[in-house]
Short mmCIF file of C-alpha atoms in Angstrom, two decimals:
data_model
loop_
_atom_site.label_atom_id
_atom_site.label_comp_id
_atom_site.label_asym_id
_atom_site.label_seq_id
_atom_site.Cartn_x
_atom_site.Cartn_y
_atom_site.Cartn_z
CA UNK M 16 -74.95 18.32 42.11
CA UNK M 17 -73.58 15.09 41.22
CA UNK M 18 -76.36 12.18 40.47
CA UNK M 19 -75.54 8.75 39.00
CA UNK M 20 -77.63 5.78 38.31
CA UNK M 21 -76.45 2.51 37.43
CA UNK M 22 -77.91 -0.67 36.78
CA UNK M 23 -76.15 -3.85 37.58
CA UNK M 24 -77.31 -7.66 37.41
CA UNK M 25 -76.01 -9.50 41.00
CA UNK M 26 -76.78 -12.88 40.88
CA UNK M 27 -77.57 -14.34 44.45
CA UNK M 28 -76.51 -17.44 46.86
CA UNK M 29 -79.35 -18.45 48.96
CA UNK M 30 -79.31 -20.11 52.13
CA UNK M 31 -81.06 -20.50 55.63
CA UNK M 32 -80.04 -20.85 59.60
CA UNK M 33 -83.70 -21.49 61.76
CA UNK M 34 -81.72 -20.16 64.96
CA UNK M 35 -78.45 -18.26 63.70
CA UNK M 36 -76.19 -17.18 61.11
CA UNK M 37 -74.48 -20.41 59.70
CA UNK M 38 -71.80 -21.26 56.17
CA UNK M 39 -73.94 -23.02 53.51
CA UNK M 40 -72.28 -26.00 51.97
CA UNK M 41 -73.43 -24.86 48.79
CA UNK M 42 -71.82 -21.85 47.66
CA UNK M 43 -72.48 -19.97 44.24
CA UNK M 44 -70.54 -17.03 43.05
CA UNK M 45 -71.16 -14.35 40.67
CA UNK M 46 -68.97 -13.06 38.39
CA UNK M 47 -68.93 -9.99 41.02
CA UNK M 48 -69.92 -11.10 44.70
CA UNK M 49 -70.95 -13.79 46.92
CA UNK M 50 -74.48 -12.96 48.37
CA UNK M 51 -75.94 -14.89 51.57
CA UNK M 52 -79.46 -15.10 52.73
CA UNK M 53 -80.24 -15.75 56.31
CA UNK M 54 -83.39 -16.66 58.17
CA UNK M 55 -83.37 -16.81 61.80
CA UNK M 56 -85.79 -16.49 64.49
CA UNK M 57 -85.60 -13.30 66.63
CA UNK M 58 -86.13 -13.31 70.37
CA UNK M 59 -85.92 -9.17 70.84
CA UNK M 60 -89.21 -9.09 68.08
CA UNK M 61 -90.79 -12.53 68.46
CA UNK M 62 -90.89 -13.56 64.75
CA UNK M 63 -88.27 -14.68 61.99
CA UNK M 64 -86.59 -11.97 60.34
CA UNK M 65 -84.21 -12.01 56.81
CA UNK M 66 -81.37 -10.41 55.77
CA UNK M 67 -79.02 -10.88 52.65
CA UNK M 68 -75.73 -10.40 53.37
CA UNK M 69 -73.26 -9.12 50.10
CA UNK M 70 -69.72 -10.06 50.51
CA UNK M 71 -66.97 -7.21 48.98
CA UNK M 72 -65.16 -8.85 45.56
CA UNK M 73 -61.92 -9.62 47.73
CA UNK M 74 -63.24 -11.38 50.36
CA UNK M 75 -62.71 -14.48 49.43
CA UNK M 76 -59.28 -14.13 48.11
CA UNK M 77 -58.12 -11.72 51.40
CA UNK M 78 -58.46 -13.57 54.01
CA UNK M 79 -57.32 -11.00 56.87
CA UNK M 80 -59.00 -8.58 55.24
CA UNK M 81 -61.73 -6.33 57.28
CA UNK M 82 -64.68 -4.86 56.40
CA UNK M 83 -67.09 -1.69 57.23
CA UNK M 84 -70.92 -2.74 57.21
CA UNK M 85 -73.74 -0.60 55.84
CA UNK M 86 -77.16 -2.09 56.77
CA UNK M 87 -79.78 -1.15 54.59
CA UNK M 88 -83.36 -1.36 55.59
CA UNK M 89 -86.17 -2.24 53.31
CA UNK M 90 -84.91 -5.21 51.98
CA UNK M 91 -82.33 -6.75 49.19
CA UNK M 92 -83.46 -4.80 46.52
CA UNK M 93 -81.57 -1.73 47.40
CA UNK M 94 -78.33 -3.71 47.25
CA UNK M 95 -77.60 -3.42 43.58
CA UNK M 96 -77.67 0.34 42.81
CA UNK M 97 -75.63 1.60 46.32
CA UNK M 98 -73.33 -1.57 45.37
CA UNK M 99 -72.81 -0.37 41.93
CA UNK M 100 -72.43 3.33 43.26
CA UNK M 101 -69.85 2.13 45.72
CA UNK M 102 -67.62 0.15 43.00
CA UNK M 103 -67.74 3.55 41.07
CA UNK M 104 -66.05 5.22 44.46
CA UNK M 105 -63.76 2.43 44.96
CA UNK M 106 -62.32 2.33 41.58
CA UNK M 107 -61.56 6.32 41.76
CA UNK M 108 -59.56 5.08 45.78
CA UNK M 109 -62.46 7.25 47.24
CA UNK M 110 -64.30 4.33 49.02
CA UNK M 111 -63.40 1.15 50.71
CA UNK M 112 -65.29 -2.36 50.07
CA UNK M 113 -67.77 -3.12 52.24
CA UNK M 114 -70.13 -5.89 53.04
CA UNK M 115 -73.58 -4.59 52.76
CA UNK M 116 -76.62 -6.41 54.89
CA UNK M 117 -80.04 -5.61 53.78
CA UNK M 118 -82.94 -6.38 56.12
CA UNK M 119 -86.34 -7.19 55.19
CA UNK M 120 -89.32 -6.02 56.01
CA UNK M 121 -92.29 -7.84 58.29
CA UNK M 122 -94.08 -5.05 59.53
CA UNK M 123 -92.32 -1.19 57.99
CA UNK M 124 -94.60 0.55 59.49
CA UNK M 125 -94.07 -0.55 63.35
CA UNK M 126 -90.56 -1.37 62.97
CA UNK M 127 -89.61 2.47 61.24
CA UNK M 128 -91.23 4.76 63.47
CA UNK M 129 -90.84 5.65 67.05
CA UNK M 130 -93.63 7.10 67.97
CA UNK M 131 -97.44 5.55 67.21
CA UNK M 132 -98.85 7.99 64.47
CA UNK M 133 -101.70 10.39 66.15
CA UNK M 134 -101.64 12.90 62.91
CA UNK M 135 -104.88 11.99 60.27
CA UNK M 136 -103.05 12.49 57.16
CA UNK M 137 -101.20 9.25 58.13
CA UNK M 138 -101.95 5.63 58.96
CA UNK M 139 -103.01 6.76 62.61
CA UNK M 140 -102.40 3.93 65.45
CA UNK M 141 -99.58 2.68 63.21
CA UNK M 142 -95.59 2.58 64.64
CA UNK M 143 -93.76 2.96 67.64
CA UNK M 144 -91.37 0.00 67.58
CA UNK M 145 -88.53 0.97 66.18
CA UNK M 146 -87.09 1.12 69.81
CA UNK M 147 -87.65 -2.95 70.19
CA UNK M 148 -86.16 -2.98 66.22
CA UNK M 149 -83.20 -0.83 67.37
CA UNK M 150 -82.20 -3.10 70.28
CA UNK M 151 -83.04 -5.99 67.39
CA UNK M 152 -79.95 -4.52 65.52
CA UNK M 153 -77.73 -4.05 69.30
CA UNK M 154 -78.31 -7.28 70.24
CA UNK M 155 -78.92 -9.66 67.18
CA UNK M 156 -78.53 -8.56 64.36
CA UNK M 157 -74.81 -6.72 64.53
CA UNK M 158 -73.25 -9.56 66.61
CA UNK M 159 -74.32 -12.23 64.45
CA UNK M 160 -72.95 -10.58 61.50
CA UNK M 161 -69.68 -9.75 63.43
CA UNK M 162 -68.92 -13.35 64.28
CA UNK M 163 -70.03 -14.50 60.67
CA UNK M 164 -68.23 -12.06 59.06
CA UNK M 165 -64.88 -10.00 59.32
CA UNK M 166 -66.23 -6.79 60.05
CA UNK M 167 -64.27 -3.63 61.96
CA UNK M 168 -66.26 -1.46 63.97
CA UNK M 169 -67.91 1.26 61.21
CA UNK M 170 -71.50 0.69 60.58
CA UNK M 171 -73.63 2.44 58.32
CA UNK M 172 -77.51 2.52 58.44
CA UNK M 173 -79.17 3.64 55.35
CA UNK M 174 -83.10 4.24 54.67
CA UNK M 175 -85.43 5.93 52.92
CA UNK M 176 -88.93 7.34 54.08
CA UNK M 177 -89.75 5.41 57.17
CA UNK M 178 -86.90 3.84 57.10
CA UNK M 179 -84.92 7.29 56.47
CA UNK M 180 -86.92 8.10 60.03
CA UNK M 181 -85.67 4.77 61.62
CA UNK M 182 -82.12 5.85 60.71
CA UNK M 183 -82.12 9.60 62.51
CA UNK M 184 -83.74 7.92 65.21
CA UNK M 185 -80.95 5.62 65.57
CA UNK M 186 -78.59 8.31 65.75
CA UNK M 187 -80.59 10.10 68.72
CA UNK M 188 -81.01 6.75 70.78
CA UNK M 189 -77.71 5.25 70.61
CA UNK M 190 -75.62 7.34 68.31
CA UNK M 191 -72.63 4.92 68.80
CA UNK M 192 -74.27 1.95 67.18
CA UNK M 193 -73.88 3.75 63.85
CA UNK M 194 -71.01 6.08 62.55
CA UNK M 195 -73.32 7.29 59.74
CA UNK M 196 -76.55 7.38 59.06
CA UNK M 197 -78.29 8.13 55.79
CA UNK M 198 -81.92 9.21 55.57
CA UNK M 199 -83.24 9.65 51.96
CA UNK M 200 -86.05 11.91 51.82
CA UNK M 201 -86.95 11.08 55.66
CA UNK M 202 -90.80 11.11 56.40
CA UNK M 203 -90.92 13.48 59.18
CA UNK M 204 -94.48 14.87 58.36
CA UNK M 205 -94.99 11.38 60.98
CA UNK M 206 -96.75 12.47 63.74
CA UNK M 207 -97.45 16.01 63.82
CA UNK M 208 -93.28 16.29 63.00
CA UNK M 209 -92.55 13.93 66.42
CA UNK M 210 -88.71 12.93 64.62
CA UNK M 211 -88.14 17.10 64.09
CA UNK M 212 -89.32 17.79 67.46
CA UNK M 213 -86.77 14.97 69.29
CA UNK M 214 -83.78 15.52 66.74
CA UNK M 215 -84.07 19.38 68.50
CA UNK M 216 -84.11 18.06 72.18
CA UNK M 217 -81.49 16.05 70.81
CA UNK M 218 -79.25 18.44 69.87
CA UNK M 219 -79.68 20.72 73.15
CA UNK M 220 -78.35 17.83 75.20
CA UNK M 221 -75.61 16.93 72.67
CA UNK M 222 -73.83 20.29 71.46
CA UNK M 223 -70.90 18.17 69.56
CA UNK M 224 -71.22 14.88 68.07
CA UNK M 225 -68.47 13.06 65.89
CA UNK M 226 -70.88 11.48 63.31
CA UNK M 227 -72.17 11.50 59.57
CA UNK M 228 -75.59 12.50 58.58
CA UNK M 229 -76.58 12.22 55.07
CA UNK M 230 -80.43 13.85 54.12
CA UNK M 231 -82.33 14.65 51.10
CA UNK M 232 -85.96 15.51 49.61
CA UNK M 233 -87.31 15.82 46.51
CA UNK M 234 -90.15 17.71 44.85
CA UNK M 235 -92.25 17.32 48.90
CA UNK M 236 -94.35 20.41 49.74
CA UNK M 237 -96.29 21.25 52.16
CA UNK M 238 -95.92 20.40 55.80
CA UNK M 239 -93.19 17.17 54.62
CA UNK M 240 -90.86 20.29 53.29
CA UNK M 241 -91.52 22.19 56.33
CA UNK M 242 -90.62 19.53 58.71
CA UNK M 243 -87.88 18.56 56.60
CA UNK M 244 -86.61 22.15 56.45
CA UNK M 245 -86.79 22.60 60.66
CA UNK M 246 -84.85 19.40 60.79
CA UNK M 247 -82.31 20.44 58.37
CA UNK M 248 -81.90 23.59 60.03
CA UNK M 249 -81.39 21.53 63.61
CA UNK M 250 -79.09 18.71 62.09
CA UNK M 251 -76.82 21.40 60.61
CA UNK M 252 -76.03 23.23 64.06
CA UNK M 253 -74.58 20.63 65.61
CA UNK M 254 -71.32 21.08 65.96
CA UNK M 255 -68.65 18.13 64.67
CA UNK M 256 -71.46 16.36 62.75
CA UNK M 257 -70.07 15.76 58.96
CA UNK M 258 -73.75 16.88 57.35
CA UNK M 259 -74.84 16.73 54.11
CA UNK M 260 -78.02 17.77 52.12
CA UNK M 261 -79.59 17.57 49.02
CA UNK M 262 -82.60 19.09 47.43
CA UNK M 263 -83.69 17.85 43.72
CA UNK M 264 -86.51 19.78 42.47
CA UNK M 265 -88.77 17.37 40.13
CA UNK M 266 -87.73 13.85 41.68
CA UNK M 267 -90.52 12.44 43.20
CA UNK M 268 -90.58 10.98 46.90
CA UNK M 269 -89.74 7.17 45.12
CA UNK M 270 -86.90 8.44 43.44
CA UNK M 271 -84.72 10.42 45.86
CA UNK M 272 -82.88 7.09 46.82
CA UNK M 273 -81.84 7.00 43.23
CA UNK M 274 -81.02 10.39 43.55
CA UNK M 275 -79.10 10.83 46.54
CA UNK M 276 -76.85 7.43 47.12
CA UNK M 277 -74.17 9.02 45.22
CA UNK M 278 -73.95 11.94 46.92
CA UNK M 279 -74.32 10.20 50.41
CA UNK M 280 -71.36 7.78 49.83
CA UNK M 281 -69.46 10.24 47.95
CA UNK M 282 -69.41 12.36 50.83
CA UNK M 283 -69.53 9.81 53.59
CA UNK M 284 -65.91 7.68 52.38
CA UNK M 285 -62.98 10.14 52.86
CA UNK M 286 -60.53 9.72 50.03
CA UNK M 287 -56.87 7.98 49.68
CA UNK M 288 -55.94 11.53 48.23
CA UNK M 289 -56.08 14.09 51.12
CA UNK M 290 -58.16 17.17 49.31
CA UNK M 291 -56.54 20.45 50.13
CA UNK M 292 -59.42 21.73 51.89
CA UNK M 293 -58.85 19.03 54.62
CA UNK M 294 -55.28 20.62 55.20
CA UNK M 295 -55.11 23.26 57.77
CA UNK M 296 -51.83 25.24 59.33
CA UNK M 297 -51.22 22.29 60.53
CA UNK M 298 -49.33 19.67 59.17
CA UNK M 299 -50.87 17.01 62.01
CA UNK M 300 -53.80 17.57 60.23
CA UNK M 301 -52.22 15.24 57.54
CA UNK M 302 -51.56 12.45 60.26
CA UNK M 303 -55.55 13.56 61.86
CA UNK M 304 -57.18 12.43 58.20
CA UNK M 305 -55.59 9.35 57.08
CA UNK M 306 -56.40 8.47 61.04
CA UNK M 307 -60.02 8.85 60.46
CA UNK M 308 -59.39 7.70 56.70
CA UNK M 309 -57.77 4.37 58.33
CA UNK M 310 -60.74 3.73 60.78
CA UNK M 311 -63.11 4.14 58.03
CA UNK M 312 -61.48 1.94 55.70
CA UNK M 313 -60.94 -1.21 58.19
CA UNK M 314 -56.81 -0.79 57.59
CA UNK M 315 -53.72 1.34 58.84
CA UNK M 316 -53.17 3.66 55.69
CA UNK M 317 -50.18 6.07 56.39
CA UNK M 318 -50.01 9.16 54.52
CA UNK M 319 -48.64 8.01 51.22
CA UNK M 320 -46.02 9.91 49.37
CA UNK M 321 -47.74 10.78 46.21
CA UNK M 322 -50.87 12.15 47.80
CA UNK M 323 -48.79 14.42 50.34
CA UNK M 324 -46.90 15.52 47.32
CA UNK M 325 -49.73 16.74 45.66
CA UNK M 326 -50.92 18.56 48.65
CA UNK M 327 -47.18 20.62 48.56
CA UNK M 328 -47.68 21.05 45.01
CA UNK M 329 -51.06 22.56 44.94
CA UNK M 330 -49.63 25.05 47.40
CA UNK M 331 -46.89 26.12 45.69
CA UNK M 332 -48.94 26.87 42.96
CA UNK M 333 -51.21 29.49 45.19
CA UNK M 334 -47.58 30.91 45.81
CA UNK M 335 -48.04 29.61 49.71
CA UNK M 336 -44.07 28.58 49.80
CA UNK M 337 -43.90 28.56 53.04
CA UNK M 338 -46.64 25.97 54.22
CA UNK M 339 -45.51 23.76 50.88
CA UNK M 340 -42.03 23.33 52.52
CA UNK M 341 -43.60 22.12 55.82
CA UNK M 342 -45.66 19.67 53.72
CA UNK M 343 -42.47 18.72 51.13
CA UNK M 344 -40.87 17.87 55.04
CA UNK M 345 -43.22 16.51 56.79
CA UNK M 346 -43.46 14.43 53.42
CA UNK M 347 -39.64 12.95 53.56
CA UNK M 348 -40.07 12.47 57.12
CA UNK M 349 -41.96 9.58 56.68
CA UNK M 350 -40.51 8.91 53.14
CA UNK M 351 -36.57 9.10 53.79
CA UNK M 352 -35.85 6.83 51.11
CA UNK M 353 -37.61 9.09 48.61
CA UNK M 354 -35.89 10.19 45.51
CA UNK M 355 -39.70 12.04 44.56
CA UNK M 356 -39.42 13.09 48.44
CA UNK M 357 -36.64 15.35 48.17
CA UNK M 358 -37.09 16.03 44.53
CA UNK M 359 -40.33 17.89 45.45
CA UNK M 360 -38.88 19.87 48.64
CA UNK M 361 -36.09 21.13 46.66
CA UNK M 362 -38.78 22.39 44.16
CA UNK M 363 -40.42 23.71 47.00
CA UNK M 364 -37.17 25.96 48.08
CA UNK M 365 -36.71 26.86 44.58
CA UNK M 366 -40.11 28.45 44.01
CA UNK M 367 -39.39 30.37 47.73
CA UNK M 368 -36.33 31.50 46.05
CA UNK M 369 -33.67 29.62 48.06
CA UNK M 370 -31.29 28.43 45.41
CA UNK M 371 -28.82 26.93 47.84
CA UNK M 372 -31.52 24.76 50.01
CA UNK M 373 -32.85 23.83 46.76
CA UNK M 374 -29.51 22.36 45.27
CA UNK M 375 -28.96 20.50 48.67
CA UNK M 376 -32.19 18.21 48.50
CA UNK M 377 -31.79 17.77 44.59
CA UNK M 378 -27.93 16.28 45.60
CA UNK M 379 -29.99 14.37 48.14
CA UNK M 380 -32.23 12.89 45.82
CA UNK M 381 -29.40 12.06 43.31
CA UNK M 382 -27.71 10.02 46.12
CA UNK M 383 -30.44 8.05 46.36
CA UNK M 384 -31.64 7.51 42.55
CA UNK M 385 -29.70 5.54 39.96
CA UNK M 386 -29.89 5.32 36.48
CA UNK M 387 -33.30 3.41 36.88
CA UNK M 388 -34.82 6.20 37.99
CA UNK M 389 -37.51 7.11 35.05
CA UNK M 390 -36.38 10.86 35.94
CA UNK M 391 -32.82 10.93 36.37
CA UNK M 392 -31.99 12.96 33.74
CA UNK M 393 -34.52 15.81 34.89
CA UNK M 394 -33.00 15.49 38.64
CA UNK M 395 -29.24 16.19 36.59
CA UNK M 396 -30.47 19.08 34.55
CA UNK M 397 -31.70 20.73 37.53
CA UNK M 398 -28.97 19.92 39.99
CA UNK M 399 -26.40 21.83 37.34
CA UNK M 400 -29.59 24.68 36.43
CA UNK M 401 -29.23 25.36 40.21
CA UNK M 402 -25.39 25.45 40.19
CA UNK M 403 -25.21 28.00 37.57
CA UNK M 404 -27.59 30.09 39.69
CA UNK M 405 -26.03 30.08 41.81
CA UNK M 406 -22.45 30.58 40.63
CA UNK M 407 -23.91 33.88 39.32
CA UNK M 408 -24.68 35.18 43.03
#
């Protein structure tokens, strides 16, 4: 179970629009990122809402450059640890920059829950408008960030508790709005279990669904882990849902944020390097991921040489020779001009045992490199290692 926490300082730019998002004259920039609070008056909820709005590090300096959006709920001060988590991700080319908008709170309670709480081990009369704060996010909230900002269409909503509620329930009422949604210890307890109870309904009307959930609890007993456990159960049988779950015995209810954004992000951003597991028969599975990798990321990323590479190389060394060679291909396909390309298929034929394929690609390859080449001399000692072979047959 992986769990990091980091600490980072952001320091913040501050400014105000009274009717919609606006560019401050007065711009101040951290060492890191440019952060922009807005104020604006909502007509969906009647009052003035704020949101801080954290720019990626390139943004300034790329200008055509596009961006996914998580929202966070509960406010700015959940921006520095899933930032720093992020920047961990995107250093290792398993995560793409993002902006990240964090909304604050007027009234949690209302806004969170769907349903008004009837249960008396809660707040009862309290909730039921997070279907007026949904349609806040449709209608306000996501344009105004769109035109302000250059977004691409993948939006993340992130909570925790109430707010972890507010984000299944987006997924159930409009489960287009988001393409993940990340519910840290979820309280589901609400309402004699009323989020557990429509996630199942849910789910019988919607037998596939091409999403990303993301759920954990901590050290919860009682009816919160039963609840929590039914809804696992339910999230986890629908079919074409990327889900994810985490239990971490001994972290209190506060503390399974902490615990859990690296594991949610982790598992939500697919990497630049293809895992083999994501590889099937198939070698249009290759083209299917860096697809979905390239709408995640906000950019066209085509299958890059290295990473395809190592996919044929970790096969040959299972001894699957066969399915390496349609990789090493499919691989020079798109990389013709490839001295590594055909270097690596005629290893590929080698290991099958096919001397004379093997010497072809490596007098391919030698075509194509010059003395430049950092391994020219390796591509000449097996070009005449492979004659001698087979001068011997």
């Amino acid at each position: 179970m992986r769990l990091i926490t980091t600490l980072c300082f952001i320091s913040f730019c501050v400014f105000s629009s009274q009717s919609a998002f606006a560019q401050s004259d007065m711009k101040h920039q951290s060492t890191d990122y440019f952060q922009h609070t807005h104020t604006f008056k909502s007509a969906v909820l009647d009052e003035e809402r704020t949101v801080t709005v954290q720019l990626p590090k390139s943004y300034q300096s790329e200008s055509n450059k596009v961006y996914p959006v998580i929202y966070r709920l509960d406010g700015a001060g959940n921006i520095p640890l899933a930032s720093a988590i992020i920047e961990r991700l995107q250093n290792d080319n398993r995560a793409p920059e993002v902006i990240i908008v964090a909304i604050e709170n007027t009234n949690r309670l209302r806004d969170m829950y769907p349903t008004v709480n009837k249960e008396p081990q809660g707040p009862v009369g309290e909730g039921g408008g997070a279907a007026k704060f949904l349609a806040f996010f449709e209608q306000e909230l996501i344009p105004l960030v769109n035109k302000n900002y250059r977004t691409h269409n993948y939006n993340v909503i992130a909570g925790a508790s109430a707010g972890g509620v507010f984000a299944l329930y987006a997924l159930q009422a409009n489960s287009e709005l988001f393409q993940a949604h990340i519910a840290y210890s979820p309280a589901v307890w609400w309402n004699y279990g009323a989020m557990v109870k429509s996630t199942k309904s849910f789910i019988a009307k919607n037998k596939e669904l091409n999403s990303y959930v993301y759920i954990n609890i901590g050290e919860e007993a009682g009816i919160m882990r039963e609840r929590y456990d039914e809804l696992q159960q339910s999230l986890q049988s629908l079919r074409g849902l990327r889900f994810f779950n985490d239990a971490f015995d001994g972290i209190s209810h506060g503390l399974t944020t902490a615990a859990g954004v690296f594991n949610a992000y982790y598992n939500l951003f697919l990497p630049k390097q293809m895992p083999i597991s994501a590889l099937t028969d198939d070698v249009a599975s290759i083209d299917a991921y860096y697809q979905n990798l390239s709408q995640q990321w906000g950019e066209q990323i085509s299958p890059p040489d290295r990473a395809v590479r190592s996919l044929g190389y970790n096969l040959t060394r299972s001894k699957q020779f066969t399915r390496a060679i349609e990789v090493f291909k499919y691989n020079l396909k798109n990389h013709p001009k490839s001295v590594d390309a055909f270097s690596a298929l005629s290893y590929g034929y080698e290991m099958q045992g096919d001397t004379r394929q093997a010497l072809e690609q490596m007098e391919s390859a030698l075509v194509i490199a010059d003395d430049s080449y950092p391994y020219i001399n390796y591509l000449k000692d097996t070009k005449a290692r492979l004659q001698a072979e087979l001068s011997k047959n």
